[in-house]
mmCIF file of C-alpha atoms in Angstrom:
data_model
loop_
_atom_site.group_PDB
_atom_site.id
_atom_site.type_symbol
_atom_site.label_atom_id
_atom_site.label_comp_id
_atom_site.label_asym_id
_atom_site.label_seq_id
_atom_site.Cartn_x
_atom_site.Cartn_y
_atom_site.Cartn_z
ATOM 1 C CA UNK P 1 28.961 -111.789 95.940
ATOM 2 C CA UNK P 2 26.673 -108.827 96.544
ATOM 3 C CA UNK P 3 23.173 -108.185 97.839
ATOM 4 C CA UNK P 4 20.790 -107.369 95.029
ATOM 5 C CA UNK P 5 19.831 -103.716 94.862
ATOM 6 C CA UNK P 6 16.269 -102.521 95.314
ATOM 7 C CA UNK P 7 15.332 -104.269 98.545
ATOM 8 C CA UNK P 8 14.412 -102.595 101.800
ATOM 9 C CA UNK P 9 14.712 -104.459 105.088
ATOM 10 C CA UNK P 10 11.578 -103.887 107.160
ATOM 11 C CA UNK P 11 11.085 -104.776 110.804
ATOM 12 C CA UNK P 12 7.984 -106.516 112.169
ATOM 13 C CA UNK P 13 9.226 -106.525 115.744
ATOM 14 C CA UNK P 14 11.420 -109.606 116.128
ATOM 15 C CA UNK P 15 10.916 -110.758 112.576
ATOM 16 C CA UNK P 16 12.092 -109.050 109.426
ATOM 17 C CA UNK P 17 11.167 -108.998 105.788
ATOM 18 C CA UNK P 18 12.952 -107.842 102.679
ATOM 19 C CA UNK P 19 10.543 -106.020 100.407
ATOM 20 C CA UNK P 20 11.401 -105.276 96.794
ATOM 21 C CA UNK P 21 11.140 -101.549 96.095
ATOM 22 C CA UNK P 22 9.730 -100.168 92.923
ATOM 23 C CA UNK P 23 7.438 -101.655 90.366
ATOM 24 C CA UNK P 24 8.300 -105.278 90.895
ATOM 25 C CA UNK P 25 7.105 -105.051 94.486
ATOM 26 C CA UNK P 26 3.613 -105.896 93.263
ATOM 27 C CA UNK P 27 4.808 -109.490 93.080
ATOM 28 C CA UNK P 28 4.313 -110.931 96.540
ATOM 29 C CA UNK P 29 6.667 -113.851 95.872
ATOM 30 C CA UNK P 30 9.441 -111.258 95.968
ATOM 31 C CA UNK P 31 9.002 -110.692 99.685
ATOM 32 C CA UNK P 32 11.415 -112.686 101.822
ATOM 33 C CA UNK P 33 11.210 -113.142 105.566
ATOM 34 C CA UNK P 34 14.405 -113.126 107.663
ATOM 35 C CA UNK P 35 14.989 -113.955 111.305
ATOM 36 C CA UNK P 36 16.865 -111.568 113.592
ATOM 37 C CA UNK P 37 20.292 -113.088 112.826
ATOM 38 C CA UNK P 38 19.820 -113.132 109.059
ATOM 39 C CA UNK P 39 18.562 -109.537 109.211
ATOM 40 C CA UNK P 40 21.673 -108.541 111.162
ATOM 41 C CA UNK P 41 23.922 -110.149 108.519
ATOM 42 C CA UNK P 42 21.977 -108.524 105.681
ATOM 43 C CA UNK P 43 22.408 -105.071 107.234
ATOM 44 C CA UNK P 44 26.151 -105.678 107.705
ATOM 45 C CA UNK P 45 26.851 -106.682 104.089
ATOM 46 C CA UNK P 46 24.210 -104.681 102.225
ATOM 47 C CA UNK P 47 25.722 -102.911 99.194
ATOM 48 C CA UNK P 48 29.173 -104.433 99.893
ATOM 49 C CA UNK P 49 31.170 -107.215 98.303
ATOM 50 C CA UNK P 50 31.115 -110.166 100.655
ATOM 51 C CA UNK P 51 31.752 -113.916 100.876
ATOM 52 C CA UNK P 52 30.800 -116.816 103.142
ATOM 53 C CA UNK P 53 33.900 -116.316 105.307
ATOM 54 C CA UNK P 54 32.943 -112.745 106.102
ATOM 55 C CA UNK P 55 29.456 -113.811 107.162
ATOM 56 C CA UNK P 56 30.876 -116.641 109.282
ATOM 57 C CA UNK P 57 33.208 -114.221 111.055
ATOM 58 C CA UNK P 58 30.344 -111.799 111.639
ATOM 59 C CA UNK P 59 28.430 -114.641 113.289
ATOM 60 C CA UNK P 60 31.277 -115.863 115.514
ATOM 61 C CA UNK P 61 32.167 -112.276 116.509
ATOM 62 C CA UNK P 62 28.624 -111.340 117.459
ATOM 63 C CA UNK P 63 26.960 -114.528 118.615
ATOM 64 C CA UNK P 64 27.880 -117.355 120.950
ATOM 65 C CA UNK P 65 28.561 -119.879 118.195
ATOM 66 C CA UNK P 66 31.550 -121.995 117.126
ATOM 67 C CA UNK P 67 33.096 -121.557 113.689
ATOM 68 C CA UNK P 68 31.961 -124.893 112.264
ATOM 69 C CA UNK P 69 28.311 -124.370 113.223
ATOM 70 C CA UNK P 70 28.495 -120.821 111.900
ATOM 71 C CA UNK P 71 29.893 -122.078 108.584
ATOM 72 C CA UNK P 72 27.061 -124.569 108.224
ATOM 73 C CA UNK P 73 24.468 -121.913 109.068
ATOM 74 C CA UNK P 74 25.975 -119.511 106.545
ATOM 75 C CA UNK P 75 26.057 -122.161 103.799
ATOM 76 C CA UNK P 76 22.367 -122.958 104.361
ATOM 77 C CA UNK P 77 21.443 -119.287 104.522
ATOM 78 C CA UNK P 78 23.315 -118.374 101.338
ATOM 79 C CA UNK P 79 21.589 -121.211 99.528
ATOM 80 C CA UNK P 80 18.171 -119.831 100.513
ATOM 81 C CA UNK P 81 19.240 -116.275 99.668
ATOM 82 C CA UNK P 82 20.401 -117.436 96.223
ATOM 83 C CA UNK P 83 17.113 -119.301 95.676
ATOM 84 C CA UNK P 84 15.194 -116.190 96.667
ATOM 85 C CA UNK P 85 17.240 -114.178 94.203
ATOM 86 C CA UNK P 86 18.316 -111.572 96.735
ATOM 87 C CA UNK P 87 22.060 -111.966 96.134
ATOM 88 C CA UNK P 88 24.113 -111.999 92.965
ATOM 89 C CA UNK P 89 27.679 -112.894 91.998
ATOM 90 C CA UNK F 1 -19.883 -75.660 93.788
ATOM 91 C CA UNK F 2 -17.795 -77.403 96.395
ATOM 92 C CA UNK F 3 -18.824 -80.380 98.493
ATOM 93 C CA UNK F 4 -16.792 -81.759 101.361
ATOM 94 C CA UNK F 5 -16.757 -85.398 102.433
ATOM 95 C CA UNK F 6 -15.310 -87.152 105.452
ATOM 96 C CA UNK F 7 -14.075 -90.720 105.003
ATOM 97 C CA UNK F 8 -12.160 -92.547 107.768
ATOM 98 C CA UNK F 9 -11.864 -89.211 109.566
ATOM 99 C CA UNK F 10 -10.256 -87.432 106.594
ATOM 100 C CA UNK F 11 -11.945 -84.562 104.749
ATOM 101 C CA UNK F 12 -11.659 -84.092 101.009
ATOM 102 C CA UNK F 13 -13.324 -81.610 98.670
ATOM 103 C CA UNK F 14 -14.808 -82.047 95.206
ATOM 104 C CA UNK F 15 -15.305 -78.967 93.035
ATOM 105 C CA UNK F 16 -17.621 -79.083 89.997
ATOM 106 C CA UNK F 17 -19.970 -76.569 88.344
ATOM 107 C CA UNK F 18 -23.341 -76.154 90.147
ATOM 108 C CA UNK F 19 -25.304 -77.441 87.192
ATOM 109 C CA UNK F 20 -23.013 -80.413 86.604
ATOM 110 C CA UNK F 21 -25.265 -83.435 86.164
ATOM 111 C CA UNK F 22 -22.522 -85.582 87.640
ATOM 112 C CA UNK F 23 -23.505 -84.539 91.174
ATOM 113 C CA UNK F 24 -26.621 -86.635 90.666
ATOM 114 C CA UNK F 25 -24.630 -89.783 89.864
ATOM 115 C CA UNK F 26 -22.538 -89.512 93.016
ATOM 116 C CA UNK F 27 -25.154 -90.794 95.476
ATOM 117 C CA UNK F 28 -22.575 -93.096 97.038
ATOM 118 C CA UNK F 29 -20.808 -90.023 98.476
ATOM 119 C CA UNK F 30 -23.909 -88.553 100.136
ATOM 120 C CA UNK F 31 -23.609 -90.458 103.467
ATOM 121 C CA UNK F 32 -20.137 -88.923 103.830
ATOM 122 C CA UNK F 33 -21.034 -85.252 103.333
ATOM 123 C CA UNK F 34 -19.551 -83.157 106.126
ATOM 124 C CA UNK F 35 -19.240 -79.570 107.242
ATOM 125 C CA UNK F 36 -16.628 -77.539 105.353
ATOM 126 C CA UNK F 37 -13.863 -76.656 107.801
ATOM 127 C CA UNK F 38 -11.431 -75.729 105.015
ATOM 128 C CA UNK F 39 -9.032 -78.478 105.992
ATOM 129 C CA UNK F 40 -8.753 -81.178 103.320
ATOM 130 C CA UNK F 41 -6.303 -83.981 102.662
ATOM 131 C CA UNK F 42 -6.989 -83.370 98.973
ATOM 132 C CA UNK F 43 -9.112 -81.340 96.597
ATOM 133 C CA UNK F 44 -10.449 -82.733 93.314
ATOM 134 C CA UNK F 45 -11.567 -80.315 90.617
ATOM 135 C CA UNK F 46 -13.468 -81.220 87.468
ATOM 136 C CA UNK F 47 -12.011 -79.527 84.367
ATOM 137 C CA UNK F 48 -13.100 -79.641 80.739
ATOM 138 C CA UNK F 49 -9.605 -79.567 79.272
ATOM 139 C CA UNK F 50 -6.249 -81.016 80.233
ATOM 140 C CA UNK F 51 -2.917 -79.337 79.523
ATOM 141 C CA UNK F 52 -1.062 -80.632 76.482
ATOM 142 C CA UNK F 53 0.813 -83.625 77.821
ATOM 143 C CA UNK F 54 2.573 -84.647 74.617
ATOM 144 C CA UNK F 55 5.877 -86.306 75.387
ATOM 145 C CA UNK F 56 4.728 -87.508 78.774
ATOM 146 C CA UNK F 57 6.794 -90.325 80.140
ATOM 147 C CA UNK F 58 5.105 -93.642 80.940
ATOM 148 C CA UNK F 59 5.902 -94.771 84.468
ATOM 149 C CA UNK F 60 3.671 -97.799 84.765
ATOM 150 C CA UNK F 61 0.819 -99.451 82.914
ATOM 151 C CA UNK F 62 -1.353 -101.754 84.938
ATOM 152 C CA UNK F 63 -3.910 -104.254 83.811
ATOM 153 C CA UNK F 64 -4.127 -107.415 85.820
ATOM 154 C CA UNK F 65 -6.940 -109.018 83.860
ATOM 155 C CA UNK F 66 -8.861 -108.302 80.656
ATOM 156 C CA UNK F 67 -12.104 -107.591 82.553
ATOM 157 C CA UNK F 68 -10.482 -105.316 85.118
ATOM 158 C CA UNK F 69 -9.778 -101.575 84.924
ATOM 159 C CA UNK F 70 -6.722 -100.435 83.062
ATOM 160 C CA UNK F 71 -4.500 -97.665 84.403
ATOM 161 C CA UNK F 72 -1.594 -95.846 82.874
ATOM 162 C CA UNK F 73 0.559 -93.531 84.928
ATOM 163 C CA UNK F 74 2.840 -90.895 83.461
ATOM 164 C CA UNK F 75 5.384 -88.483 84.857
ATOM 165 C CA UNK F 76 4.536 -85.083 83.422
ATOM 166 C CA UNK F 77 6.239 -81.857 84.448
ATOM 167 C CA UNK F 78 6.730 -82.962 88.039
ATOM 168 C CA UNK F 79 3.170 -84.251 88.352
ATOM 169 C CA UNK F 80 1.503 -87.631 88.018
ATOM 170 C CA UNK F 81 -0.881 -88.026 85.117
ATOM 171 C CA UNK F 82 -3.220 -91.014 85.211
ATOM 172 C CA UNK F 83 -5.484 -92.393 82.505
ATOM 173 C CA UNK F 84 -8.129 -94.952 83.409
ATOM 174 C CA UNK F 85 -10.348 -97.282 81.380
ATOM 175 C CA UNK F 86 -12.858 -99.831 82.727
ATOM 176 C CA UNK F 87 -11.328 -102.788 80.834
ATOM 177 C CA UNK F 88 -8.240 -103.619 78.816
ATOM 178 C CA UNK F 89 -9.947 -102.914 75.467
ATOM 179 C CA UNK F 90 -12.084 -99.929 76.468
ATOM 180 C CA UNK F 91 -11.120 -96.348 75.574
ATOM 181 C CA UNK F 92 -9.793 -94.016 78.265
ATOM 182 C CA UNK F 93 -12.717 -92.643 80.304
ATOM 183 C CA UNK F 94 -10.984 -90.288 82.694
ATOM 184 C CA UNK F 95 -7.685 -88.419 82.923
ATOM 185 C CA UNK F 96 -6.369 -87.028 86.194
ATOM 186 C CA UNK F 97 -3.406 -84.824 86.953
ATOM 187 C CA UNK F 98 -2.135 -84.567 90.522
ATOM 188 C CA UNK F 99 0.845 -83.189 92.388
ATOM 189 C CA UNK F 100 3.123 -85.932 93.697
ATOM 190 C CA UNK F 101 1.953 -85.330 97.273
ATOM 191 C CA UNK F 102 -1.643 -86.097 96.196
ATOM 192 C CA UNK F 103 -3.091 -82.866 97.607
ATOM 193 C CA UNK F 104 -4.648 -81.248 94.515
ATOM 194 C CA UNK F 105 -6.035 -83.131 91.554
ATOM 195 C CA UNK F 106 -7.736 -82.040 88.351
ATOM 196 C CA UNK F 107 -9.767 -84.570 86.412
ATOM 197 C CA UNK F 108 -11.388 -84.606 83.017
ATOM 198 C CA UNK F 109 -14.162 -87.092 82.300
ATOM 199 C CA UNK F 110 -14.507 -88.387 78.737
ATOM 200 C CA UNK F 111 -17.312 -90.845 79.487
ATOM 201 C CA UNK F 112 -18.741 -93.178 82.116
ATOM 202 C CA UNK F 113 -19.341 -90.853 85.052
ATOM 203 C CA UNK F 114 -19.715 -93.284 87.873
ATOM 204 C CA UNK F 115 -16.625 -95.313 86.905
ATOM 205 C CA UNK F 116 -14.606 -92.148 86.332
ATOM 206 C CA UNK F 117 -15.416 -90.272 89.533
ATOM 207 C CA UNK F 118 -14.957 -93.360 91.702
ATOM 208 C CA UNK F 119 -11.625 -94.456 90.282
ATOM 209 C CA UNK F 120 -9.970 -91.039 90.564
ATOM 210 C CA UNK F 121 -11.308 -90.364 94.088
ATOM 211 C CA UNK F 122 -10.275 -93.844 95.259
ATOM 212 C CA UNK F 123 -6.768 -93.312 93.894
ATOM 213 C CA UNK F 124 -6.436 -89.896 95.535
ATOM 214 C CA UNK F 125 -7.842 -91.114 98.845
ATOM 215 C CA UNK F 126 -5.590 -94.195 98.953
ATOM 216 C CA UNK F 127 -2.457 -92.209 98.119
ATOM 217 C CA UNK F 128 -3.247 -89.235 100.386
ATOM 218 C CA UNK F 129 -3.848 -91.466 103.435
ATOM 219 C CA UNK F 130 -0.999 -93.993 103.134
ATOM 220 C CA UNK F 131 1.282 -91.787 105.263
ATOM 221 C CA UNK F 132 -1.592 -91.061 107.648
ATOM 222 C CA UNK F 133 -1.764 -94.491 109.297
ATOM 223 C CA UNK F 134 -4.397 -95.663 106.838
ATOM 224 C CA UNK F 135 -4.517 -98.372 104.202
ATOM 225 C CA UNK F 136 -7.275 -98.511 101.636
ATOM 226 C CA UNK F 137 -7.818 -102.225 101.161
ATOM 227 C CA UNK F 138 -9.363 -104.425 98.520
ATOM 228 C CA UNK F 139 -11.647 -106.432 100.797
ATOM 229 C CA UNK F 140 -15.186 -107.314 101.804
ATOM 230 C CA UNK F 141 -16.030 -106.490 105.431
ATOM 231 C CA UNK F 142 -18.712 -108.073 107.585
ATOM 232 C CA UNK F 143 -19.571 -106.872 111.077
ATOM 233 C CA UNK F 144 -20.455 -109.197 113.917
ATOM 234 C CA UNK F 145 -20.977 -108.217 117.576
ATOM 235 C CA UNK F 146 -19.429 -104.801 117.066
ATOM 236 C CA UNK F 147 -16.299 -105.947 115.276
ATOM 237 C CA UNK F 148 -15.293 -105.938 111.628
ATOM 238 C CA UNK F 149 -13.911 -108.960 109.792
ATOM 239 C CA UNK F 150 -11.994 -108.276 106.584
ATOM 240 C CA UNK F 151 -12.048 -110.902 103.856
ATOM 241 C CA UNK F 152 -9.184 -110.556 101.367
ATOM 242 C CA UNK F 153 -8.364 -112.437 98.185
ATOM 243 C CA UNK F 154 -7.620 -111.851 94.529
ATOM 244 C CA UNK F 155 -10.575 -110.830 92.352
ATOM 245 C CA UNK F 156 -12.921 -113.745 91.772
ATOM 246 C CA UNK F 157 -11.918 -115.654 94.912
ATOM 247 C CA UNK F 158 -15.287 -115.081 96.573
ATOM 248 C CA UNK F 159 -14.791 -112.300 99.113
ATOM 249 C CA UNK F 160 -18.351 -110.990 98.645
ATOM 250 C CA UNK F 161 -19.683 -114.547 98.603
ATOM 251 C CA UNK F 162 -18.011 -115.284 101.926
ATOM 252 C CA UNK F 163 -19.501 -112.128 103.460
ATOM 253 C CA UNK F 164 -22.939 -113.213 102.209
ATOM 254 C CA UNK F 165 -22.411 -116.673 103.751
ATOM 255 C CA UNK F 166 -21.804 -115.069 107.152
ATOM 256 C CA UNK F 167 -24.821 -112.788 106.751
ATOM 257 C CA UNK F 168 -27.163 -115.567 105.609
ATOM 258 C CA UNK F 169 -26.083 -118.166 108.166
ATOM 259 C CA UNK F 170 -24.819 -116.411 111.272
ATOM 260 C CA UNK F 171 -27.201 -114.301 113.284
ATOM 261 C CA UNK F 172 -26.350 -110.648 113.789
ATOM 262 C CA UNK F 173 -24.018 -110.137 110.807
ATOM 263 C CA UNK F 174 -24.129 -107.046 108.608
ATOM 264 C CA UNK F 175 -22.117 -105.911 105.622
ATOM 265 C CA UNK F 176 -19.912 -102.858 106.233
ATOM 266 C CA UNK F 177 -18.295 -102.534 102.800
ATOM 267 C CA UNK F 178 -17.913 -104.932 99.877
ATOM 268 C CA UNK F 179 -14.887 -103.654 97.973
ATOM 269 C CA UNK F 180 -12.701 -100.831 99.310
ATOM 270 C CA UNK F 181 -12.841 -100.271 103.078
ATOM 271 C CA UNK F 182 -10.213 -98.169 104.868
ATOM 272 C CA UNK F 183 -8.083 -99.772 107.563
ATOM 273 C CA UNK F 184 -6.784 -97.224 110.064
ATOM 274 C CA UNK F 185 -4.447 -97.373 113.042
ATOM 275 C CA UNK F 186 -5.788 -94.790 115.493
ATOM 276 C CA UNK F 187 -3.588 -92.615 117.703
ATOM 277 C CA UNK F 188 -4.196 -94.977 120.645
ATOM 278 C CA UNK F 189 -3.017 -97.941 118.551
ATOM 279 C CA UNK F 190 -6.469 -99.421 117.957
ATOM 280 C CA UNK F 191 -7.023 -100.772 114.432
ATOM 281 C CA UNK F 192 -10.440 -99.835 113.012
ATOM 282 C CA UNK F 193 -12.133 -100.441 109.672
ATOM 283 C CA UNK F 194 -14.188 -97.675 108.030
ATOM 284 C CA UNK F 195 -16.901 -97.783 105.407
ATOM 285 C CA UNK F 196 -16.224 -95.683 102.284
ATOM 286 C CA UNK F 197 -18.164 -94.484 99.219
ATOM 287 C CA UNK F 198 -16.475 -97.274 97.240
ATOM 288 C CA UNK F 199 -18.106 -100.662 97.537
ATOM 289 C CA UNK F 200 -17.800 -102.269 94.102
ATOM 290 C CA UNK F 201 -20.927 -103.836 92.634
ATOM 291 C CA UNK F 202 -22.744 -103.813 95.980
ATOM 292 C CA UNK F 203 -24.561 -100.638 97.049
ATOM 293 C CA UNK F 204 -23.231 -100.452 100.592
ATOM 294 C CA UNK F 205 -21.948 -96.970 101.344
ATOM 295 C CA UNK F 206 -22.028 -96.931 105.119
ATOM 296 C CA UNK F 207 -20.439 -94.132 107.070
ATOM 297 C CA UNK F 208 -19.613 -96.236 110.109
ATOM 298 C CA UNK F 209 -16.504 -97.778 111.631
ATOM 299 C CA UNK F 210 -15.755 -100.618 114.040
ATOM 300 C CA UNK F 211 -12.654 -102.181 115.606
ATOM 301 C CA UNK F 212 -11.130 -104.956 113.491
ATOM 302 C CA UNK F 213 -11.682 -108.467 114.846
ATOM 303 C CA UNK F 214 -9.589 -110.351 112.303
ATOM 304 C CA UNK F 215 -8.295 -110.327 108.741
ATOM 305 C CA UNK F 216 -8.858 -113.457 106.657
ATOM 306 C CA UNK F 217 -7.144 -114.220 103.351
ATOM 307 C CA UNK F 218 -9.436 -116.425 101.227
ATOM 308 C CA UNK F 219 -8.437 -119.130 98.759
ATOM 309 C CA UNK F 220 -10.729 -121.398 96.772
ATOM 310 C CA UNK F 221 -10.259 -125.048 97.708
ATOM 311 C CA UNK F 222 -11.961 -128.456 97.676
ATOM 312 C CA UNK F 223 -12.359 -128.509 101.456
ATOM 313 C CA UNK F 224 -12.540 -125.992 104.279
ATOM 314 C CA UNK F 225 -9.422 -125.342 106.328
ATOM 315 C CA UNK F 226 -8.209 -122.409 108.364
ATOM 316 C CA UNK F 227 -4.905 -121.509 109.985
ATOM 317 C CA UNK F 228 -3.356 -118.512 111.712
ATOM 318 C CA UNK F 229 -0.723 -116.666 109.642
ATOM 319 C CA UNK F 230 2.770 -115.789 110.880
ATOM 320 C CA UNK F 231 3.712 -112.099 110.996
ATOM 321 C CA UNK F 232 5.568 -112.120 107.631
ATOM 322 C CA UNK F 233 2.703 -114.045 106.002
ATOM 323 C CA UNK F 234 0.155 -111.603 107.402
ATOM 324 C CA UNK F 235 2.262 -108.680 106.187
ATOM 325 C CA UNK F 236 2.372 -110.236 102.716
ATOM 326 C CA UNK F 237 -1.380 -110.772 102.393
ATOM 327 C CA UNK F 238 -2.104 -107.201 103.486
ATOM 328 C CA UNK F 239 0.593 -105.991 101.114
ATOM 329 C CA UNK F 240 -1.059 -107.584 98.079
ATOM 330 C CA UNK F 241 -4.551 -106.402 99.039
ATOM 331 C CA UNK F 242 -3.509 -102.765 99.553
ATOM 332 C CA UNK F 243 -5.298 -100.643 96.958
ATOM 333 C CA UNK F 244 -2.802 -97.765 96.829
ATOM 334 C CA UNK F 245 0.396 -97.422 94.849
ATOM 335 C CA UNK F 246 2.720 -99.948 96.449
ATOM 336 C CA UNK F 247 5.568 -99.186 94.097
ATOM 337 C CA UNK F 248 6.002 -95.481 94.837
ATOM 338 C CA UNK F 249 8.986 -94.951 97.118
ATOM 339 C CA UNK F 250 7.288 -91.883 98.614
ATOM 340 C CA UNK F 251 4.455 -94.133 99.785
ATOM 341 C CA UNK F 252 6.505 -97.086 100.998
ATOM 342 C CA UNK F 253 7.484 -95.881 104.479
ATOM 343 C CA UNK F 254 3.968 -94.881 105.497
ATOM 344 C CA UNK F 255 2.651 -98.069 103.998
ATOM 345 C CA UNK F 256 5.109 -100.240 105.892
ATOM 346 C CA UNK F 257 4.585 -98.496 109.248
ATOM 347 C CA UNK F 258 0.829 -99.042 109.111
ATOM 348 C CA UNK F 259 1.048 -102.621 107.882
ATOM 349 C CA UNK F 260 3.557 -103.537 110.630
ATOM 350 C CA UNK F 261 1.226 -102.025 113.280
ATOM 351 C CA UNK F 262 -1.783 -103.887 111.871
ATOM 352 C CA UNK F 263 -0.116 -107.311 111.828
ATOM 353 C CA UNK F 264 1.270 -106.622 115.300
ATOM 354 C CA UNK F 265 -2.200 -106.283 116.802
ATOM 355 C CA UNK F 266 -4.793 -107.945 114.552
ATOM 356 C CA UNK F 267 -4.909 -111.739 114.143
ATOM 357 C CA UNK F 268 -4.658 -112.777 110.472
ATOM 358 C CA UNK F 269 -5.715 -116.103 109.000
ATOM 359 C CA UNK F 270 -5.701 -118.053 105.777
ATOM 360 C CA UNK F 271 -9.001 -119.748 104.919
ATOM 361 C CA UNK F 272 -9.051 -122.378 102.185
ATOM 362 C CA UNK F 273 -12.712 -122.755 101.447
ATOM 363 C CA UNK F 274 -15.699 -123.874 99.465
ATOM 364 C CA UNK F 275 -18.517 -121.373 98.922
ATOM 365 C CA UNK F 276 -20.681 -123.031 101.582
ATOM 366 C CA UNK F 277 -22.145 -122.396 105.025
ATOM 367 C CA UNK F 278 -19.579 -124.706 106.655
ATOM 368 C CA UNK F 279 -16.811 -122.382 105.482
ATOM 369 C CA UNK F 280 -18.548 -119.427 107.127
ATOM 370 C CA UNK F 281 -19.044 -121.320 110.391
ATOM 371 C CA UNK F 282 -15.459 -122.648 110.467
ATOM 372 C CA UNK F 283 -14.167 -119.140 109.837
ATOM 373 C CA UNK F 284 -16.521 -117.529 112.367
ATOM 374 C CA UNK F 285 -15.817 -120.082 115.100
ATOM 375 C CA UNK F 286 -12.060 -119.635 114.656
ATOM 376 C CA UNK F 287 -11.672 -115.897 114.196
ATOM 377 C CA UNK F 288 -14.266 -114.644 116.720
ATOM 378 C CA UNK F 289 -12.778 -116.601 119.629
#
């Protein structure tokens, strides 16, 4: 899968939001908030082909988290990213 | 003849012939007249002809509602060309041509002076200040004990009504601006709200500014409720109430920087409300704490 083009990650201190660039940005439902970890993952895989395994490895390599917990977190996160329409196959 | 105005600390110049009757219709700018120091964020010049813009390329057409102004924006020879009409069905009343940095604009008025001059100056001011720590907002602002409270909401929500409820029920309240105030992050980090010549249907063109006490996003509801917004929520409500061109990439960085600073230091709330005095008191008692 890939991150959808046309989003800019913006920092609000410890919280982050993805804002749609361009004309569709007028629609406020297209603004998605991310926590620090999700923002880190987004930056790592932006504009690349990636899968759940890659994200899980990124989590276990960079955070104090076991693989199973990381997998569950990634599954939940990808579901919300898909619902928000910020990733595509 | 050239006149220079200072709004939110920024000077801009309007050039029109001496005998132009339009000067007389622009009373809302008079409180903002300032000394000409030759240093403007933009200059606006009235012209009686526009260059031939056949083949111009439509960038965006905007009309949110039938009774709201219509705008079309074109890319023409490296410049932005705008056409504005007061409603969806109305003919174009004013055409403006500006460089993409919003520093020099020429405008031609076809009819409706007051509408025409205000809409082009508002657009120039909003776009020329976005990268100068300033956001022109769509909001009604009431002052209380030396602070400004911004009421946001989509058109028809009751922003002006809520301001009036504060003024009529809570002692010591005054209206600062009823439609397009300027929100500015000063060099020392303080967030202030400035009156402007643009105040919608209410004649309230006050050249004053106060620190911002709170920003409140209004929603019509069957009962009164208020809650503090999270940072991303606050960012989003300011984002939708920004009166500049959100979609221009050139504007996005300045826009974001200011919005992030505002939500980092000003408390923002969501008020679900009826148009009654209880709503004003609930809001006041919460946001002025």
